[in-house]
Amino acid sequence: MNQQNTTKKIISCSFKNLSNKKEMDKISITDIMDQTDYRRQTFYDHFDDKYDLITWIFSYDVTDLIQHLMKWQNWEEVLFHLLNYLEENRVYYKKIISTIKLDSFKDYFIYYIKKSIQSLADDYLQTHPISDGNSVLIKTKIDFCAYGLSEMLYHWVLEDCDPTATDYHELLITVIYFKI
Amino acid sequence: MNQQNTTKKIISCSFKNLSNKKEMDKISITDIMDQTDYRRQTFYDHFDDKYDLITWIFSYDVTDLIQHLMKWQNWEEVLFHLLNYLEENRVYYKKIISTIKLDSFKDYFIYYIKKSIQSLADDYLQTHPISDGNSVLIKTKIDFCAYGLSEMLYHWVLEDCDPTATDYHELLITVIYFKI
C-alpha cells in the first residue's frame, strides 16, 4: 500500500469507528481527524468531503476484494465476495443507506455495480465477438442486470442482510440464470 | 367516471398543463386551482399535496390502460402500453424525474411496477402452483425484474425515450427472456 492510501485507510478506519457510535450526519471532519495523529487539513488533502470518503471506502474495499477475479468465468465468485463484504459491514452500510442525505452513495453504488458488470461482459466479449446490432442488446442486458442487482443488494442491506450472504448468493445466481 | 374522479381529472389536467409552462417546483396549489372553476380548498378535498397529485395521475392513467390486461399471457402487451404512455407524456415525466424533490415519485414508480409484476405473477401461479421452497425464489425473481425494469424505464424517460417505445419494447422483451 502506498503512503497516500495508508493515510486514506487511517482516516477511513477513524470514520468507520465513529459511525458505530454517532449518527452519520453528526460526524464532523474534526471528529474524524481528532481520532488520528493528523491535522484536520490532512483530510482535505485526500478527500473533498465526507461523501467522497464514503465512496472511496466502498470502492477501495470492494476493488481490493474482486480486482484479481475480474474474468467472465468468475462472475459468481465476484458476487459472492461482494455479498460477504456487505454482510460483514452491514451495520455500517445500513447506516449509510438509511441516511437520506447520502443518496449520492446510492448513485455511486449503482455506478460501481454497472462498471463491474460491464468489465466482466467486456472480458466475455473478447472471446465471443458480437455484431453491431447485438451490442445494443448487450448494453441493455448489462443495464438491466446492474439496476436489478444493485437495488436488490441495497434492499438486502436495509433488511439486515437476511437471508445470509451464502443463501442470498445461491438465490441470486438462480434468479439471474433462470428465464422469467 | 364518478364525480370524485372527474374533479381529480380536472385538477390533473390543470397541473399537467401548467407543467409545460413552469418549473415543477414553482407550481403552487393556487396556480393549479386558478385554472379551474373550483375553489383552492377543493384541491385538499382530493389530494394531500402536489406529490399526492403526481402519484395519482400516474396510477390513474396507467391503471386505466392496463387493468383489463392483467393476465400473465398479456405481460408483453402491458409493458407495451406502459412504454407508449411514458413516451406520449415524456416531457411531463422527464420534468418530474429531473426534479430532485420528487424522489418520492421514484419510490412510488418502483412500487407500482413491482405491484404490477406481482399481480401478473399471481395470475401465473393460479394455474402453476409452486412449492413453499420456490416461493422465495419467485419473490426474488419478481423483485429483480421490478427493480431492473423500473430503473430502465426511469433512465429511458430521462434520455427522452430514445429508442422509440416500439423499439425499446422489443429490446426489453429480448433482454428479459434471454439468459445472462
Coordinates of C-alpha atoms in Angstrom, one line a residue:
Chain A
M1 CA 0.0 0.0 0.0
N2 CA 1.4 3.4 -0.9
Q3 CA 1.7 6.3 1.6
Q4 CA -1.3 8.1 0.2
N5 CA -3.5 5.0 0.5
T6 CA -2.2 4.4 4.0
T7 CA -3.3 7.8 5.1
K8 CA -6.6 7.3 3.5
K9 CA -7.1 4.0 5.2
I10 CA -6.3 5.5 8.6
I11 CA -8.9 8.3 8.0
S12 CA -11.4 5.6 6.8
C13 CA -10.9 3.5 10.0
S14 CA -11.5 6.5 12.1
F15 CA -14.7 7.3 10.3
K16 CA -15.9 3.7 10.3
N17 CA -15.2 3.5 14.0
L18 CA -17.1 6.8 14.7
S19 CA -20.0 5.5 12.7
N20 CA -20.6 2.8 15.3
K21 CA -21.1 5.5 18.0
K22 CA -22.6 8.5 16.3
E23 CA -25.3 9.4 13.7
M24 CA -23.7 9.7 10.2
D25 CA -25.0 13.2 9.9
K26 CA -23.4 14.2 13.2
I27 CA -19.9 13.1 12.4
S28 CA -17.7 16.1 11.5
I29 CA -14.4 16.2 9.8
T30 CA -12.9 17.4 13.1
D31 CA -14.3 14.3 14.9
I32 CA -12.8 12.1 12.2
M33 CA -9.3 13.7 12.4
D34 CA -9.3 14.1 16.2
Q35 CA -9.1 10.3 16.3
T36 CA -5.9 10.2 14.2
D37 CA -2.5 11.8 14.5
Y38 CA -3.1 14.0 11.5
R39 CA -4.1 17.6 11.4
R40 CA -7.6 18.5 10.2
Q41 CA -6.3 19.8 6.9
T42 CA -4.9 16.4 6.0
F43 CA -8.4 15.2 5.5
Y44 CA -8.8 17.7 2.6
D45 CA -5.5 16.7 1.1
H46 CA -7.1 13.4 0.4
F47 CA -10.9 13.8 0.2
D48 CA -13.3 16.5 -1.0
D49 CA -15.8 15.8 1.8
K50 CA -17.4 13.1 3.9
Y51 CA -19.3 11.7 0.9
D52 CA -16.1 11.4 -1.1
L53 CA -14.6 9.4 1.8
I54 CA -17.7 7.1 1.9
T55 CA -17.5 6.3 -1.8
W56 CA -13.7 5.8 -1.6
I57 CA -14.1 3.3 1.3
F58 CA -16.6 1.2 -0.8
S59 CA -14.6 1.4 -3.9
Y60 CA -11.2 0.7 -2.3
D61 CA -12.5 -2.2 -0.2
V62 CA -14.5 -3.9 -3.0
T63 CA -11.9 -3.4 -5.7
D64 CA -9.3 -4.9 -3.3
L65 CA -11.6 -8.0 -3.0
I66 CA -12.6 -8.5 -6.6
Q67 CA -10.0 -7.0 -8.9
H68 CA -8.0 -10.2 -9.3
L69 CA -11.2 -12.1 -10.2
M70 CA -12.5 -9.9 -13.0
K71 CA -12.9 -12.6 -15.6
W72 CA -16.2 -13.6 -17.0
Q73 CA -16.0 -17.2 -15.7
N74 CA -15.6 -15.8 -12.1
W75 CA -18.7 -13.7 -12.0
E76 CA -20.4 -15.9 -9.4
E77 CA -17.4 -15.6 -7.2
V78 CA -17.3 -11.8 -7.6
L79 CA -20.9 -11.6 -6.5
F80 CA -20.1 -13.9 -3.5
H81 CA -17.2 -11.6 -2.3
L82 CA -19.4 -8.5 -2.7
L83 CA -22.3 -10.1 -0.7
N84 CA -19.9 -11.3 2.1
Y85 CA -18.3 -7.8 2.2
L86 CA -21.7 -6.1 2.6
E87 CA -22.7 -8.7 5.2
E88 CA -19.6 -8.2 7.3
N89 CA -20.0 -4.4 7.2
R90 CA -23.8 -4.5 7.3
V91 CA -24.2 -2.1 10.3
Y92 CA -22.0 0.5 8.7
Y93 CA -23.7 0.2 5.2
K94 CA -27.2 0.1 6.7
K95 CA -26.5 3.4 8.4
I96 CA -25.2 4.9 5.2
I97 CA -28.1 3.7 3.1
S98 CA -30.6 4.9 5.7
T99 CA -29.2 8.4 5.8
I100 CA -31.3 10.4 3.3
K101 CA -28.5 12.9 2.6
L102 CA -26.3 10.1 1.4
D103 CA -28.5 9.4 -1.7
S104 CA -25.4 10.2 -3.7
F105 CA -23.9 7.0 -2.4
K106 CA -26.7 5.0 -4.0
D107 CA -25.9 6.6 -7.4
Y108 CA -22.2 5.6 -6.8
F109 CA -23.2 2.1 -5.7
I110 CA -25.2 1.6 -8.9
Y111 CA -22.5 3.1 -11.0
Y112 CA -19.9 0.7 -9.4
I113 CA -22.0 -2.4 -9.9
K114 CA -22.7 -1.4 -13.5
K115 CA -19.0 -0.7 -14.2
S116 CA -18.1 -4.2 -12.7
I117 CA -20.7 -6.0 -14.8
Q118 CA -19.5 -4.1 -17.9
S119 CA -15.9 -5.1 -17.1
L120 CA -17.0 -8.8 -16.8
A121 CA -19.0 -8.5 -20.0
D122 CA -16.0 -7.0 -21.8
D123 CA -13.9 -9.9 -20.8
Y124 CA -16.6 -12.3 -22.2
L125 CA -16.8 -10.3 -25.5
Q126 CA -13.1 -10.6 -26.1
T127 CA -13.5 -14.3 -26.8
H128 CA -17.2 -14.1 -28.1
P129 CA -17.3 -11.3 -30.7
I130 CA -20.8 -9.9 -31.5
S131 CA -22.3 -8.0 -34.4
D132 CA -23.0 -4.3 -34.1
G133 CA -26.8 -5.0 -33.9
N134 CA -26.3 -7.1 -30.8
S135 CA -24.2 -4.6 -29.0
V136 CA -27.3 -2.5 -28.1
L137 CA -28.9 -5.7 -26.8
I138 CA -25.8 -6.5 -24.7
K139 CA -25.8 -2.9 -23.3
T140 CA -29.5 -3.2 -22.4
K141 CA -28.9 -6.6 -20.7
I142 CA -26.0 -5.1 -18.7
D143 CA -28.1 -2.1 -17.6
F144 CA -31.0 -4.4 -16.6
C145 CA -28.8 -6.7 -14.5
A146 CA -26.9 -3.8 -13.0
Y147 CA -30.0 -2.0 -11.9
G148 CA -31.7 -5.1 -10.8
L149 CA -28.7 -6.4 -8.8
S150 CA -27.8 -3.1 -7.2
E151 CA -31.3 -2.4 -6.0
M152 CA -31.5 -6.0 -4.7
L153 CA -28.3 -5.6 -2.7
Y154 CA -29.3 -2.2 -1.5
H155 CA -32.6 -3.5 -0.1
W156 CA -30.9 -6.6 1.3
V157 CA -28.6 -4.5 3.4
L158 CA -31.6 -2.5 4.6
E159 CA -33.2 -5.7 5.7
D160 CA -30.1 -6.6 7.8
C161 CA -28.6 -9.0 5.2
D162 CA -31.4 -11.6 5.7
P163 CA -31.1 -14.3 4.2
T164 CA -27.3 -14.8 4.8
A165 CA -24.8 -13.9 2.2
T166 CA -24.3 -17.6 1.2
D167 CA -28.1 -18.2 0.9
Y168 CA -28.7 -15.0 -0.9
H169 CA -25.8 -15.7 -3.3
E170 CA -27.4 -19.0 -4.3
L171 CA -30.8 -17.3 -4.7
L172 CA -29.5 -14.5 -6.9
I173 CA -27.5 -16.9 -9.1
T174 CA -30.6 -18.9 -9.7
V175 CA -32.7 -15.8 -10.5
I176 CA -30.1 -14.4 -12.9
Y177 CA -29.8 -17.7 -14.8
F178 CA -33.4 -18.6 -14.9
K179 CA -35.7 -17.3 -17.6
I180 CA -38.7 -15.3 -16.4
Chain B
M1 CA -66.1 8.1 -14.3
N2 CA -67.5 9.0 -10.9
Q3 CA -67.8 12.6 -9.8
Q4 CA -64.8 12.4 -7.5
N5 CA -62.6 11.1 -10.3
T6 CA -64.0 13.8 -12.6
T7 CA -62.9 16.5 -10.2
K8 CA -59.5 14.8 -9.8
K9 CA -59.1 14.6 -13.6
I10 CA -59.8 18.3 -14.0
I11 CA -57.2 19.2 -11.3
S12 CA -54.8 16.8 -13.0
C13 CA -55.3 18.5 -16.4
S14 CA -54.7 21.9 -15.0
F15 CA -51.4 20.7 -13.3
K16 CA -50.2 18.9 -16.5
N17 CA -51.0 22.0 -18.5
L18 CA -49.0 24.2 -16.1
S19 CA -46.1 21.8 -16.0
N20 CA -45.5 22.7 -19.7
K21 CA -45.1 26.3 -18.8
K22 CA -43.5 26.5 -15.4
E23 CA -40.8 24.7 -13.3
M24 CA -42.4 21.9 -11.3
D25 CA -41.2 23.4 -8.0
K26 CA -42.7 26.7 -8.9
I27 CA -46.2 25.5 -9.4
S28 CA -48.4 26.3 -6.4
I29 CA -51.7 24.8 -5.4
T30 CA -53.2 28.3 -6.1
D31 CA -51.8 28.2 -9.6
I32 CA -53.3 24.8 -10.2
M33 CA -56.8 25.7 -8.9
D34 CA -56.8 29.2 -10.5
Q35 CA -57.0 27.4 -13.9
T36 CA -60.2 25.5 -12.8
D37 CA -63.7 26.6 -11.7
Y38 CA -63.1 25.2 -8.2
R39 CA -62.0 26.9 -5.0
R40 CA -58.5 26.4 -3.7
Q41 CA -59.9 24.2 -0.9
T42 CA -61.3 21.7 -3.3
F43 CA -57.7 20.6 -4.1
Y44 CA -57.3 19.5 -0.4
D45 CA -60.6 17.7 -0.5
H46 CA -59.0 15.3 -3.1
F47 CA -55.2 15.4 -2.6
D48 CA -52.8 15.8 0.4
D49 CA -50.3 17.8 -1.7
K50 CA -48.8 18.2 -5.1
Y51 CA -46.8 14.9 -4.7
D52 CA -50.0 13.0 -3.9
L53 CA -51.5 14.5 -7.1
I54 CA -48.4 13.4 -9.2
T55 CA -48.6 9.8 -8.0
W56 CA -52.4 9.8 -8.5
I57 CA -52.0 10.9 -12.1
F58 CA -49.5 8.1 -12.9
S59 CA -51.5 5.5 -11.1
Y60 CA -54.9 6.5 -12.6
D61 CA -53.6 6.8 -16.1
V62 CA -51.6 3.6 -16.2
T63 CA -54.2 1.5 -14.3
D64 CA -56.8 2.8 -16.8
L65 CA -54.5 1.5 -19.6
I66 CA -53.5 -1.9 -18.2
Q67 CA -56.1 -3.1 -15.7
H68 CA -58.2 -5.1 -18.3
L69 CA -54.9 -6.8 -19.4
M70 CA -53.6 -8.1 -16.1
K71 CA -53.2 -11.7 -17.1
W72 CA -49.9 -13.5 -17.3
Q73 CA -50.1 -14.1 -21.0
N74 CA -50.5 -10.4 -21.7
W75 CA -47.4 -9.2 -19.9
E76 CA -45.7 -8.1 -23.1
E77 CA -48.7 -6.0 -24.0
V78 CA -48.8 -4.5 -20.5
L79 CA -45.2 -3.4 -21.0
F80 CA -46.0 -2.0 -24.4
H81 CA -48.9 0.2 -23.1
L82 CA -46.7 1.4 -20.3
L83 CA -43.8 2.4 -22.7
N84 CA -46.2 4.1 -25.0
Y85 CA -47.8 6.0 -22.2
L86 CA -44.4 7.2 -20.9
E87 CA -43.4 8.2 -24.5
E88 CA -46.6 10.2 -25.1
N89 CA -46.1 12.0 -21.8
R90 CA -42.3 12.1 -21.9
V91 CA -41.9 15.9 -21.5
Y92 CA -44.1 15.8 -18.3
Y93 CA -42.4 12.7 -16.8
K94 CA -38.9 13.9 -17.6
K95 CA -39.6 17.1 -15.7
I96 CA -40.9 15.1 -12.7
I97 CA -38.0 12.7 -12.7
S98 CA -35.5 15.5 -13.0
T99 CA -36.9 17.4 -10.0
I100 CA -34.8 16.3 -7.1
K101 CA -37.6 17.0 -4.6
L102 CA -39.8 14.5 -6.3
D103 CA -37.6 11.5 -5.4
S104 CA -40.7 10.1 -3.6
F105 CA -42.2 9.7 -7.1
K106 CA -39.4 7.3 -8.0
D107 CA -40.2 5.2 -4.9
Y108 CA -43.9 5.1 -6.0
F109 CA -42.9 4.3 -9.6
I110 CA -40.9 1.3 -8.4
Y111 CA -43.6 0.3 -6.0
Y112 CA -46.2 0.4 -8.9
I113 CA -44.1 -1.6 -11.3
K114 CA -43.4 -4.2 -8.6
K115 CA -47.1 -4.4 -7.7
S116 CA -48.0 -4.9 -11.4
I117 CA -45.4 -7.6 -11.9
Q118 CA -46.6 -9.3 -8.6
S119 CA -50.2 -9.2 -9.9
L120 CA -49.1 -10.8 -13.2
A121 CA -47.1 -13.4 -11.3
D122 CA -50.1 -14.2 -9.1
D123 CA -52.2 -14.8 -12.1
Y124 CA -49.5 -17.2 -13.4
L125 CA -49.3 -19.0 -10.1
Q126 CA -53.0 -19.7 -10.0
T127 CA -52.6 -22.2 -12.8
H128 CA -48.9 -23.2 -11.9
P129 CA -48.8 -24.0 -8.2
I130 CA -45.3 -24.0 -6.7
S131 CA -43.8 -25.4 -3.5
D132 CA -43.1 -23.3 -0.5
G133 CA -39.3 -23.5 -1.2
N134 CA -39.8 -22.0 -4.6
S135 CA -41.9 -19.1 -3.4
V136 CA -38.8 -17.3 -2.1
L137 CA -37.2 -17.8 -5.5
I138 CA -40.3 -16.4 -7.2
K139 CA -40.3 -13.4 -4.9
T140 CA -36.6 -12.7 -5.6
K141 CA -37.2 -13.0 -9.3
I142 CA -40.1 -10.6 -9.1
D143 CA -38.0 -8.1 -7.1
F144 CA -35.1 -8.4 -9.6
C145 CA -37.3 -7.8 -12.6
A146 CA -39.2 -5.0 -10.9
Y147 CA -36.1 -3.1 -9.9
G148 CA -34.3 -3.8 -13.2
L149 CA -37.4 -2.7 -15.3
S150 CA -38.3 0.4 -13.3
E151 CA -34.8 1.8 -13.3
M152 CA -34.6 1.0 -17.1
L153 CA -37.8 2.9 -17.7
Y154 CA -36.8 5.7 -15.5
H155 CA -33.5 6.3 -17.3
W156 CA -35.2 5.8 -20.7
V157 CA -37.5 8.7 -19.9
L158 CA -34.5 10.8 -18.8
E159 CA -32.9 10.1 -22.2
D160 CA -36.0 11.4 -24.0
C161 CA -37.5 8.0 -24.7
D162 CA -34.7 7.1 -27.1
P163 CA -35.0 4.4 -28.7
T164 CA -38.8 4.7 -29.5
A165 CA -41.3 2.8 -27.4
T166 CA -41.8 0.1 -30.1
D167 CA -38.0 -0.5 -30.4
Y168 CA -37.4 -0.4 -26.7
H169 CA -40.3 -2.8 -26.1
E170 CA -38.7 -5.3 -28.4
L171 CA -35.3 -4.8 -26.8
L172 CA -36.6 -5.3 -23.2
I173 CA -38.6 -8.4 -24.1
T174 CA -35.5 -10.0 -25.6
V175 CA -33.4 -9.0 -22.5
I176 CA -36.0 -10.4 -20.1
Y177 CA -36.4 -13.6 -22.0
F178 CA -32.7 -14.3 -22.6
K179 CA -30.5 -16.0 -20.1
I180 CA -27.5 -13.9 -19.0

